[in-house]
GROMACS .gro file of N, CA and C in nm:
model
  504
    1MET      N    1   2.532  -2.906   2.169
    1MET     CA    2   2.340  -2.818   2.112
    1MET      C    3   2.274  -2.930   2.188
    2GLY      N    4   2.319  -3.079   2.206
    2GLY     CA    5   2.241  -3.133   2.232
    2GLY      C    6   2.174  -3.344   2.171
    3ILE      N    7   2.115  -3.387   2.135
    3ILE     CA    8   2.121  -3.514   2.067
    3ILE      C    9   2.088  -3.515   1.896
    4LEU      N   10   2.054  -3.372   1.858
    4LEU     CA   11   2.082  -3.323   1.703
    4LEU      C   12   2.211  -3.271   1.654
    5SER      N   13   2.297  -3.302   1.718
    5SER     CA   14   2.452  -3.185   1.702
    5SER      C   15   2.581  -3.262   1.652
    6GLY      N   16   2.559  -3.408   1.577
    6GLY     CA   17   2.665  -3.478   1.535
    6GLY      C   18   2.591  -3.481   1.340
    7ASN      N   19   2.633  -3.535   1.287
    7ASN     CA   20   2.656  -3.566   1.124
    7ASN      C   21   2.554  -3.638   1.138
    8PRO      N   22   2.457  -3.508   1.039
    8PRO     CA   23   2.325  -3.476   0.953
    8PRO      C   24   2.254  -3.672   0.934
    9LYS      N   25   2.452  -3.727   0.906
    9LYS     CA   26   2.322  -3.831   0.804
    9LYS      C   27   2.281  -3.906   0.920
   10ASP      N   28   2.398  -3.937   1.070
   10ASP     CA   29   2.324  -4.006   1.205
   10ASP      C   30   2.210  -3.973   1.273
   11GLU      N   31   2.174  -3.821   1.225
   11GLU     CA   32   2.052  -3.817   1.305
   11GLU      C   33   1.904  -3.872   1.200
   12PRO      N   34   1.804  -3.916   1.373
   12PRO     CA   35   1.752  -4.032   1.233
   12PRO      C   36   1.616  -3.842   1.207
   13LEU      N   37   1.556  -3.929   1.065
   13LEU     CA   38   1.444  -3.812   1.035
   13LEU      C   39   1.326  -3.849   1.065
   14HIS      N   40   1.280  -3.652   1.122
   14HIS     CA   41   1.110  -3.675   1.173
   14HIS      C   42   1.068  -3.723   1.043
   15TYR      N   43   0.889  -3.715   1.098
   15TYR     CA   44   0.805  -3.826   0.991
   15TYR      C   45   0.793  -3.712   0.885
   16GLY      N   46   0.817  -3.591   0.926
   16GLY     CA   47   0.798  -3.510   0.797
   16GLY      C   48   0.897  -3.488   0.692
   17GLU      N   49   0.954  -3.546   0.785
   17GLU     CA   50   1.061  -3.482   0.649
   17GLU      C   51   1.099  -3.660   0.528
   18VAL      N   52   1.043  -3.775   0.628
   18VAL     CA   53   1.049  -3.909   0.547
   18VAL      C   54   0.917  -3.893   0.484
   19PHE      N   55   0.796  -3.796   0.518
   19PHE     CA   56   0.669  -3.826   0.426
   19PHE      C   57   0.701  -3.740   0.270
   20SER      N   58   0.719  -3.628   0.320
   20SER     CA   59   0.859  -3.551   0.184
   20SER      C   60   0.878  -3.639   0.080
   21ILE      N   61   1.048  -3.682   0.167
   21ILE     CA   62   1.092  -3.746   0.083
   21ILE      C   63   1.038  -3.837   0.024
   22TRP      N   64   0.941  -3.969   0.100
   22TRP     CA   65   0.853  -3.988   0.011
   22TRP      C   66   0.794  -3.979  -0.105
   23GLU      N   67   0.721  -3.902  -0.064
   23GLU     CA   68   0.655  -3.823  -0.164
   23GLU      C   69   0.709  -3.730  -0.300
   24ALA      N   70   0.808  -3.728  -0.240
   24ALA     CA   71   0.957  -3.667  -0.376
   24ALA      C   72   0.952  -3.759  -0.455
   25SER      N   73   1.012  -3.850  -0.397
   25SER     CA   74   1.052  -4.021  -0.443
   25SER      C   75   0.922  -4.039  -0.551
   26MET      N   76   0.807  -4.044  -0.474
   26MET     CA   77   0.713  -4.101  -0.586
   26MET      C   78   0.621  -4.003  -0.642
   27MET      N   79   0.638  -3.868  -0.641
   27MET     CA   80   0.576  -3.739  -0.744
   27MET      C   81   0.722  -3.769  -0.825
   28ALA      N   82   0.827  -3.781  -0.805
   28ALA     CA   83   0.945  -3.814  -0.922
   28ALA      C   84   0.866  -3.929  -1.058
   29LYS      N   85   0.872  -4.030  -0.977
   29LYS     CA   86   0.816  -4.186  -1.031
   29LYS      C   87   0.677  -4.139  -1.095
   30GLY      N   88   0.563  -4.144  -1.107
   30GLY     CA   89   0.523  -4.020  -1.204
   30GLY      C   90   0.504  -3.998  -1.212
   31SER      N   91   0.612  -3.883  -1.260
   31SER     CA   92   0.685  -3.740  -1.378
   31SER      C   93   0.756  -3.853  -1.453
   32ILE      N   94   0.813  -3.944  -1.419
   32ILE     CA   95   0.927  -4.021  -1.525
   32ILE      C   96   0.800  -4.108  -1.681
   33SER      N   97   0.644  -4.119  -1.613
   33SER     CA   98   0.595  -4.210  -1.624
   33SER      C   99   0.493  -4.116  -1.761
   34CYS      N  100   0.459  -4.038  -1.753
   34CYS     CA  101   0.451  -3.931  -1.755
   34CYS      C  102   0.537  -3.826  -1.897
   35TYR      N  103   0.572  -3.808  -1.871
   35TYR     CA  104   0.731  -3.732  -1.969
   35TYR      C  105   0.762  -3.869  -2.019
   36GLU      N  106   0.783  -3.999  -2.022
   36GLU     CA  107   0.800  -4.091  -2.161
   36GLU      C  108   0.686  -4.031  -2.216
   37ALA      N  109   0.588  -4.084  -2.226
   37ALA     CA  110   0.467  -4.053  -2.254
   37ALA      C  111   0.458  -3.932  -2.397
   38PHE      N  112   0.519  -3.769  -2.325
   38PHE     CA  113   0.523  -3.681  -2.288
   38PHE      C  114   0.603  -3.714  -2.481
   39MET      N  115   0.719  -3.738  -2.424
   39MET     CA  116   0.816  -3.785  -2.525
   39MET      C  117   0.783  -3.832  -2.717
   40TYR      N  118   0.677  -3.960  -2.708
   40TYR     CA  119   0.598  -3.988  -2.740
   40TYR      C  120   0.553  -3.893  -2.863
   41HIS      N  121   0.469  -3.780  -2.762
   41HIS     CA  122   0.381  -3.688  -2.835
   41HIS      C  123   0.405  -3.618  -2.898
   42ALA      N  124   0.591  -3.514  -2.803
   42ALA     CA  125   0.621  -3.432  -2.865
   42ALA      C  126   0.664  -3.379  -2.994
   43GLY      N  127   0.625  -3.325  -3.046
   43GLY     CA  128   0.728  -3.349  -3.237
   43GLY      C  129   0.855  -3.176  -3.218
   44ASP      N  130   0.819  -3.131  -3.135
   44ASP     CA  131   0.980  -2.956  -3.152
   44ASP      C  132   1.052  -3.045  -3.071
   45LYS      N  133   1.163  -3.046  -3.153
   45LYS     CA  134   1.324  -3.120  -3.083
   45LYS      C  135   1.326  -2.989  -3.023
   46GLU      N  136   1.350  -2.910  -2.956
   46GLU     CA  137   1.348  -2.789  -2.827
   46GLU      C  138   1.275  -2.862  -2.738
   47LEU      N  139   1.143  -2.939  -2.768
   47LEU     CA  140   1.080  -2.905  -2.643
   47LEU      C  141   1.099  -3.070  -2.592
   48LYS      N  142   1.127  -3.154  -2.742
   48LYS     CA  143   1.163  -3.328  -2.654
   48LYS      C  144   1.314  -3.294  -2.618
   49LYS      N  145   1.415  -3.198  -2.595
   49LYS     CA  146   1.528  -3.210  -2.548
   49LYS      C  147   1.510  -3.139  -2.407
   50LEU      N  148   1.377  -3.052  -2.394
   50LEU     CA  149   1.347  -2.982  -2.246
   50LEU      C  150   1.244  -3.167  -2.137
   51ILE      N  151   1.204  -3.175  -2.211
   51ILE     CA  152   1.173  -3.335  -2.168
   51ILE      C  153   1.234  -3.403  -2.096
   52GLN      N  154   1.327  -3.451  -2.219
   52GLN     CA  155   1.455  -3.526  -2.166
   52GLN      C  156   1.554  -3.454  -2.020
   53ASP      N  157   1.557  -3.322  -2.000
   53ASP     CA  158   1.604  -3.355  -1.908
   53ASP      C  159   1.494  -3.278  -1.803
   54PHE      N  160   1.403  -3.306  -1.790
   54PHE     CA  161   1.272  -3.278  -1.731
   54PHE      C  162   1.253  -3.444  -1.627
   55LEU      N  163   1.254  -3.562  -1.737
   55LEU     CA  164   1.366  -3.717  -1.702
   55LEU      C  165   1.460  -3.721  -1.579
   56ASP      N  166   1.550  -3.657  -1.678
   56ASP     CA  167   1.662  -3.678  -1.580
   56ASP      C  168   1.702  -3.673  -1.458
   57GLN      N  169   1.628  -3.546  -1.411
   57GLN     CA  170   1.626  -3.458  -1.335
   57GLN      C  171   1.524  -3.544  -1.204
   58ALA      N  172   1.374  -3.548  -1.208
   58ALA     CA  173   1.282  -3.692  -1.220
   58ALA      C  174   1.354  -3.856  -1.186
   59ARG      N  175   1.445  -3.877  -1.256
   59ARG     CA  176   1.518  -4.020  -1.250
   59ARG      C  177   1.597  -4.006  -1.143
   60LEU      N  178   1.724  -3.836  -1.136
   60LEU     CA  179   1.860  -3.830  -1.016
   60LEU      C  180   1.724  -3.840  -0.886
   61GLU      N  181   1.658  -3.755  -0.846
   61GLU     CA  182   1.509  -3.699  -0.704
   61GLU      C  183   1.457  -3.840  -0.658
   62VAL      N  184   1.423  -3.945  -0.793
   62VAL     CA  185   1.384  -4.115  -0.690
   62VAL      C  186   1.509  -4.166  -0.702
   63LYS      N  187   1.608  -4.205  -0.724
   63LYS     CA  188   1.794  -4.250  -0.682
   63LYS      C  189   1.801  -4.172  -0.527
   64GLU      N  190   1.839  -4.026  -0.527
   64GLU     CA  191   1.879  -3.929  -0.431
   64GLU      C  192   1.751  -3.979  -0.265
   65CYS      N  193   1.594  -3.941  -0.340
   65CYS     CA  194   1.555  -4.003  -0.249
   65CYS      C  195   1.465  -4.205  -0.197
   66ASP      N  196   1.534  -4.219  -0.247
   66ASP     CA  197   1.513  -4.389  -0.264
   66ASP      C  198   1.577  -4.440  -0.172
   67GLU      N  199   1.760  -4.377  -0.221
   67GLU     CA  200   1.854  -4.452  -0.149
   67GLU      C  201   1.874  -4.383   0.014
   68LEU      N  202   1.818  -4.222   0.024
   68LEU     CA  203   1.823  -4.213   0.206
   68LEU      C  204   1.688  -4.249   0.255
   69LEU      N  205   1.589  -4.282   0.159
   69LEU     CA  206   1.467  -4.323   0.246
   69LEU      C  207   1.549  -4.495   0.293
   70THR      N  208   1.577  -4.588   0.196
   70THR     CA  209   1.626  -4.781   0.208
   70THR      C  210   1.716  -4.704   0.283
   71ASP      N  211   1.878  -4.632   0.314
   71ASP     CA  212   1.965  -4.583   0.417
   71ASP      C  213   1.880  -4.566   0.531
   72ASN      N  214   1.751  -4.550   0.590
   72ASN     CA  215   1.673  -4.463   0.676
   72ASN      C  216   1.561  -4.549   0.763
   73GLY      N  217   1.567  -4.670   0.699
   73GLY     CA  218   1.499  -4.768   0.724
   73GLY      C  219   1.367  -4.807   0.647
   74ILE      N  220   1.318  -4.671   0.525
   74ILE     CA  221   1.220  -4.650   0.537
   74ILE      C  222   1.182  -4.768   0.381
   75SER      N  223   1.052  -4.798   0.371
   75SER     CA  224   1.052  -4.893   0.165
   75SER      C  225   0.950  -4.730   0.094
   76PRO      N  226   1.077  -4.754   0.040
   76PRO     CA  227   1.007  -4.646  -0.112
   76PRO      C  228   0.940  -4.723  -0.201
   77SER      N  229   0.839  -4.602  -0.286
   77SER     CA  230   0.696  -4.664  -0.324
   77SER      C  231   0.735  -4.692  -0.457
   78PRO      N  232   0.636  -4.775  -0.513
   78PRO     CA  233   0.709  -4.869  -0.579
   78PRO      C  234   0.681  -4.829  -0.753
   79MET      N  235   0.829  -4.798  -0.832
   79MET     CA  236   0.804  -4.750  -0.973
   79MET      C  237   0.700  -4.796  -1.020
   80LEU      N  238   0.738  -4.725  -1.145
   80LEU     CA  239   0.587  -4.771  -1.183
   80LEU      C  240   0.630  -4.866  -1.370
   81ALA      N  241   0.597  -4.937  -1.365
   81ALA     CA  242   0.585  -5.039  -1.519
   81ALA      C  243   0.659  -4.911  -1.635
   82GLU      N  244   0.726  -4.952  -1.678
   82GLU     CA  245   0.781  -4.840  -1.837
   82GLU      C  246   0.633  -4.908  -1.925
   83ARG      N  247   0.694  -4.733  -1.973
   83ARG     CA  248   0.558  -4.767  -2.086
   83ARG      C  249   0.612  -4.817  -2.313
   84PRO      N  250   0.535  -4.900  -2.355
   84PRO     CA  251   0.631  -4.983  -2.435
   84PRO      C  252   0.598  -4.835  -2.500
   85ALA      N  253   0.733  -4.870  -2.630
   85ALA     CA  254   0.798  -4.719  -2.743
   85ALA      C  255   0.601  -4.683  -2.816
   86ALA      N  256   0.647  -4.593  -2.877
   86ALA     CA  257   0.528  -4.485  -3.001
   86ALA      C  258   0.604  -4.447  -3.109
   87GLU      N  259   0.541  -4.403  -3.175
   87GLU     CA  260   0.565  -4.366  -3.250
   87GLU      C  261   0.472  -4.208  -3.282
   88LEU      N  262   0.446  -4.085  -3.308
   88LEU     CA  263   0.419  -4.009  -3.318
   88LEU      C  264   0.292  -4.003  -3.384
   89GLU      N  265   0.332  -4.114  -3.524
   89GLU     CA  266   0.281  -4.056  -3.597
   89GLU      C  267   0.139  -4.191  -3.615
   90ASP      N  268   0.211  -4.245  -3.482
   90ASP     CA  269   0.072  -4.391  -3.517
   90ASP      C  270  -0.050  -4.321  -3.349
   91ILE      N  271   0.011  -4.201  -3.321
   91ILE     CA  272  -0.116  -4.141  -3.203
   91ILE      C  273  -0.172  -4.052  -3.281
   92PRO      N  274  -0.360  -4.120  -3.265
   92PRO     CA  275  -0.401  -4.055  -3.361
   92PRO      C  276  -0.472  -3.886  -3.323
   93PRO      N  277  -0.394  -3.822  -3.426
   93PRO     CA  278  -0.475  -3.645  -3.403
   93PRO      C  279  -0.535  -3.623  -3.220
   94GLY      N  280  -0.669  -3.716  -3.270
   94GLY     CA  281  -0.745  -3.637  -3.137
   94GLY      C  282  -0.717  -3.733  -2.958
   95ALA      N  283  -0.601  -3.788  -2.961
   95ALA     CA  284  -0.582  -3.833  -2.883
   95ALA      C  285  -0.412  -3.765  -2.803
   96ARG      N  286  -0.321  -3.790  -2.917
   96ARG     CA  287  -0.261  -3.677  -2.947
   96ARG      C  288  -0.218  -3.590  -2.882
   97PHE      N  289  -0.109  -3.478  -2.698
   97PHE     CA  290  -0.093  -3.400  -2.654
   97PHE      C  291  -0.030  -3.299  -2.743
   98THR      N  292  -0.059  -3.179  -2.776
   98THR     CA  293   0.009  -3.125  -2.867
   98THR      C  294   0.139  -3.041  -2.743
   99ASP      N  295   0.234  -2.957  -2.855
   99ASP     CA  296   0.308  -2.913  -2.803
   99ASP      C  297   0.323  -2.880  -2.690
  100PRO      N  298   0.180  -2.705  -2.749
  100PRO     CA  299   0.234  -2.630  -2.636
  100PRO      C  300   0.115  -2.686  -2.505
  101GLU      N  301   0.051  -2.828  -2.529
  101GLU     CA  302   0.028  -2.850  -2.384
  101GLU      C  303   0.096  -2.902  -2.319
  102ILE      N  304   0.209  -3.025  -2.335
  102ILE     CA  305   0.280  -3.096  -2.333
  102ILE      C  306   0.387  -2.955  -2.245
  103ALA      N  307   0.460  -2.812  -2.317
  103ALA     CA  308   0.457  -2.742  -2.258
  103ALA      C  309   0.400  -2.680  -2.131
  104ALA      N  310   0.313  -2.618  -2.134
  104ALA     CA  311   0.210  -2.638  -1.988
  104ALA      C  312   0.234  -2.708  -1.874
  105LYS      N  313   0.217  -2.888  -1.948
  105LYS     CA  314   0.149  -2.917  -1.784
  105LYS      C  315   0.361  -2.923  -1.739
  106LEU      N  316   0.497  -2.953  -1.838
  106LEU     CA  317   0.597  -2.919  -1.820
  106LEU      C  318   0.628  -2.760  -1.633
  107ALA      N  319   0.555  -2.663  -1.694
  107ALA     CA  320   0.538  -2.587  -1.632
  107ALA      C  321   0.470  -2.534  -1.525
  108ALA      N  322   0.368  -2.644  -1.527
  108ALA     CA  323   0.276  -2.679  -1.396
  108ALA      C  324   0.360  -2.729  -1.336
  109ASP      N  325   0.423  -2.878  -1.356
  109ASP     CA  326   0.466  -2.969  -1.250
  109ASP      C  327   0.610  -2.873  -1.180
  110ASN      N  328   0.593  -2.827  -1.262
  110ASN     CA  329   0.767  -2.781  -1.207
  110ASN      C  330   0.715  -2.639  -1.117
  111ALA      N  331   0.640  -2.580  -1.096
  111ALA     CA  332   0.576  -2.461  -1.017
  111ALA      C  333   0.594  -2.515  -0.844
  112LEU      N  334   0.451  -2.699  -0.916
  112LEU     CA  335   0.439  -2.804  -0.835
  112LEU      C  336   0.551  -2.756  -0.695
  113GLY      N  337   0.658  -2.855  -0.796
  113GLY     CA  338   0.791  -2.885  -0.808
  113GLY      C  339   0.847  -2.809  -0.681
  114LEU      N  340   0.880  -2.698  -0.726
  114LEU     CA  341   0.926  -2.504  -0.631
  114LEU      C  342   0.869  -2.542  -0.488
  115VAL      N  343   0.726  -2.578  -0.503
  115VAL     CA  344   0.637  -2.526  -0.401
  115VAL      C  345   0.648  -2.650  -0.296
  116SER      N  346   0.674  -2.743  -0.284
  116SER     CA  347   0.718  -2.870  -0.274
  116SER      C  348   0.904  -2.881  -0.228
  117CYS      N  349   0.934  -2.847  -0.248
  117CYS     CA  350   1.104  -2.856  -0.253
  117CYS      C  351   1.072  -2.757  -0.096
  118SER      N  352   1.043  -2.654  -0.141
  118SER     CA  353   1.036  -2.535  -0.042
  118SER      C  354   0.976  -2.577   0.106
  119LYS      N  355   0.886  -2.631   0.140
  119LYS     CA  356   0.826  -2.727   0.209
  119LYS      C  357   0.923  -2.797   0.303
  120THR      N  358   0.953  -2.841   0.206
  120THR     CA  359   1.067  -2.987   0.282
  120THR      C  360   1.184  -2.877   0.343
  121MET      N  361   1.215  -2.797   0.250
  121MET     CA  362   1.343  -2.755   0.308
  121MET      C  363   1.282  -2.664   0.418
  122GLY      N  364   1.187  -2.619   0.445
  122GLY     CA  365   1.168  -2.579   0.581
  122GLY      C  366   1.137  -2.617   0.705
  123LEU      N  367   1.070  -2.792   0.671
  123LEU     CA  368   1.035  -2.852   0.764
  123LEU      C  369   1.125  -2.930   0.852
  124SER      N  370   1.224  -2.870   0.814
  124SER     CA  371   1.342  -3.089   0.790
  124SER      C  372   1.485  -2.941   0.892
  125ILE      N  373   1.517  -3.054   0.998
  125ILE     CA  374   1.559  -3.006   1.075
  125ILE      C  375   1.716  -3.113   1.080
  126ARG      N  376   1.732  -3.166   0.916
  126ARG     CA  377   1.810  -3.266   0.971
  126ARG      C  378   1.891  -3.150   0.809
  127GLU      N  379   2.072  -3.093   0.816
  127GLU     CA  380   2.094  -3.091   0.757
  127GLU      C  381   2.091  -3.104   0.587
  128ASP      N  382   2.105  -3.226   0.560
  128ASP     CA  383   2.172  -3.310   0.452
  128ASP      C  384   1.978  -3.284   0.304
  129VAL      N  385   1.854  -3.268   0.422
  129VAL     CA  386   1.768  -3.310   0.385
  129VAL      C  387   1.763  -3.174   0.270
  130GLY      N  388   1.811  -3.111   0.398
  130GLY     CA  389   1.743  -2.923   0.374
  130GLY      C  390   1.826  -2.872   0.231
  131ALA      N  391   1.931  -2.969   0.200
  131ALA     CA  392   2.040  -2.868   0.109
  131ALA      C  393   2.013  -2.973   0.019
  132LEU      N  394   1.952  -3.044   0.008
  132LEU     CA  395   1.908  -3.174  -0.032
  132LEU      C  396   1.800  -3.123  -0.177
  133PHE      N  397   1.718  -2.998  -0.113
  133PHE     CA  398   1.619  -3.013  -0.225
  133PHE      C  399   1.634  -2.852  -0.213
  134ALA      N  400   1.748  -2.808  -0.161
  134ALA     CA  401   1.719  -2.690  -0.112
  134ALA      C  402   1.821  -2.674  -0.287
  135LYS      N  403   1.909  -2.838  -0.400
  135LYS     CA  404   1.979  -2.855  -0.519
  135LYS      C  405   1.852  -2.869  -0.577
  136TYR      N  406   1.719  -2.952  -0.536
  136TYR     CA  407   1.659  -2.982  -0.644
  136TYR      C  408   1.577  -2.875  -0.682
  137HIS      N  409   1.499  -2.749  -0.594
  137HIS     CA  410   1.513  -2.583  -0.594
  137HIS      C  411   1.598  -2.522  -0.698
  138VAL      N  412   1.677  -2.567  -0.666
  138VAL     CA  413   1.747  -2.463  -0.805
  138VAL      C  414   1.782  -2.445  -0.879
  139THR      N  415   1.782  -2.632  -0.915
  139THR     CA  416   1.797  -2.722  -1.119
  139THR      C  417   1.578  -2.712  -1.127
  140LYS      N  418   1.484  -2.704  -1.125
  140LYS     CA  419   1.393  -2.644  -1.093
  140LYS      C  420   1.377  -2.525  -1.172
  141THR      N  421   1.447  -2.416  -1.064
  141THR     CA  422   1.413  -2.308  -1.078
  141THR      C  423   1.484  -2.294  -1.188
  142ALA      N  424   1.601  -2.341  -1.188
  142ALA     CA  425   1.663  -2.335  -1.421
  142ALA      C  426   1.575  -2.398  -1.545
  143LEU      N  427   1.490  -2.508  -1.480
  143LEU     CA  428   1.432  -2.588  -1.571
  143LEU      C  429   1.253  -2.487  -1.633
  144GLY      N  430   1.274  -2.414  -1.517
  144GLY     CA  431   1.129  -2.358  -1.468
  144GLY      C  432   1.116  -2.216  -1.629
  145LEU      N  433   1.276  -2.105  -1.570
  145LEU     CA  434   1.318  -2.023  -1.700
  145LEU      C  435   1.327  -2.081  -1.874
  146ARG      N  436   1.356  -2.208  -1.805
  146ARG     CA  437   1.357  -2.275  -1.946
  146ARG      C  438   1.244  -2.302  -2.060
  147VAL      N  439   1.163  -2.348  -1.958
  147VAL     CA  440   1.021  -2.338  -1.985
  147VAL      C  441   0.939  -2.270  -2.058
  148LEU      N  442   0.967  -2.121  -1.919
  148LEU     CA  443   0.888  -1.995  -1.951
  148LEU      C  444   0.892  -1.978  -2.081
  149ARG      N  445   1.066  -1.954  -2.166
  149ARG     CA  446   1.101  -1.914  -2.246
  149ARG      C  447   1.077  -1.931  -2.338
  150MET      N  448   1.093  -2.102  -2.369
  150MET     CA  449   1.015  -2.157  -2.482
  150MET      C  450   0.965  -2.131  -2.543
  151ASN      N  451   0.787  -2.119  -2.409
  151ASN     CA  452   0.619  -2.161  -2.420
  151ASN      C  453   0.663  -1.927  -2.467
  152LYS      N  454   0.704  -1.831  -2.398
  152LYS     CA  455   0.773  -1.668  -2.464
  152LYS      C  456   0.760  -1.718  -2.650
  153GLU      N  457   0.919  -1.799  -2.610
  153GLU     CA  458   0.943  -1.738  -2.816
  153GLU      C  459   0.867  -1.838  -2.868
  154LYS      N  460   0.816  -1.962  -2.813
  154LYS     CA  461   0.743  -2.003  -2.959
  154LYS      C  462   0.579  -2.029  -3.014
  155GLY      N  463   0.564  -1.878  -2.895
  155GLY     CA  464   0.360  -1.822  -2.944
  155GLY      C  465   0.285  -1.941  -2.787
  156TRP      N  466   0.318  -2.047  -2.684
  156TRP     CA  467   0.264  -2.118  -2.636
  156TRP      C  468   0.179  -2.050  -2.528
  157LEU      N  469   0.235  -1.971  -2.444
  157LEU     CA  470   0.245  -1.887  -2.374
  157LEU      C  471   0.112  -1.832  -2.301
  158VAL      N  472  -0.004  -1.864  -2.259
  158VAL     CA  473  -0.147  -1.796  -2.218
  158VAL      C  474  -0.111  -1.743  -2.031
  159PRO      N  475  -0.104  -1.647  -2.091
  159PRO     CA  476  -0.037  -1.560  -2.006
  159PRO      C  477  -0.239  -1.527  -1.925
  160PRO      N  478  -0.209  -1.519  -1.803
  160PRO     CA  479  -0.337  -1.485  -1.765
  160PRO      C  480  -0.388  -1.315  -1.763
  161PRO      N  481  -0.470  -1.289  -1.742
  161PRO     CA  482  -0.475  -1.135  -1.747
  161PRO      C  483  -0.411  -1.036  -1.691
  162LEU      N  484  -0.337  -0.953  -1.811
  162LEU     CA  485  -0.262  -0.864  -1.783
  162LEU      C  486  -0.330  -0.720  -1.740
  163VAL      N  487  -0.276  -0.628  -1.651
  163VAL     CA  488  -0.250  -0.527  -1.611
  163VAL      C  489  -0.278  -0.395  -1.784
  164ALA      N  490  -0.315  -0.370  -1.747
  164ALA     CA  491  -0.334  -0.281  -1.915
  164ALA      C  492  -0.339  -0.181  -1.883
  165LYS      N  493  -0.378  -0.129  -1.742
  165LYS     CA  494  -0.272   0.064  -1.734
  165LYS      C  495  -0.222   0.070  -1.587
  166GLN      N  496  -0.102   0.124  -1.573
  166GLN     CA  497  -0.055   0.107  -1.473
  166GLN      C  498  -0.146   0.232  -1.413
  167PRO      N  499  -0.122   0.186  -1.253
  167PRO     CA  500  -0.197   0.272  -1.199
  167PRO      C  501  -0.073   0.436  -1.199
  168GLU      N  502  -0.071   0.540  -1.138
  168GLU     CA  503  -0.087   0.678  -1.159
  168GLU      C  504   0.072   0.665  -1.021
   0.00000   0.00000   0.00000
């Protein structure tokens, strides 16, 4: 088959793969910082559990992407500083994110993550990179379904204009 026919981990990364992996790591690090803040703002127990699952996924992505970059001689983006702990009651109401705002942001972030994973899967020529982002895509699909159901069940979903009359 040619020069790219052995173990995928022995193949070089191309520039698109490097940037996509680096970008995914950087975005996950930003998500960790944001979701940690959301944990302090959230009041709903189910929402807190969902935020924790988003945090766990982001931490996994940072770990795996940074390992992949480092193994290929690329320096990963730096981690952001940890946030100091806060109590919900200490956050002034005007400065507090509401549970519906947090859930909407999780859904939007997740949708962007799905597109990013699809892009990386499509541009990858290393099977291990494509498979890694396929794994992330599956997890994000499940998280997206959970946040959608939560938004619907709690009445937090703000739908776009709906088609009231179906064409005949």
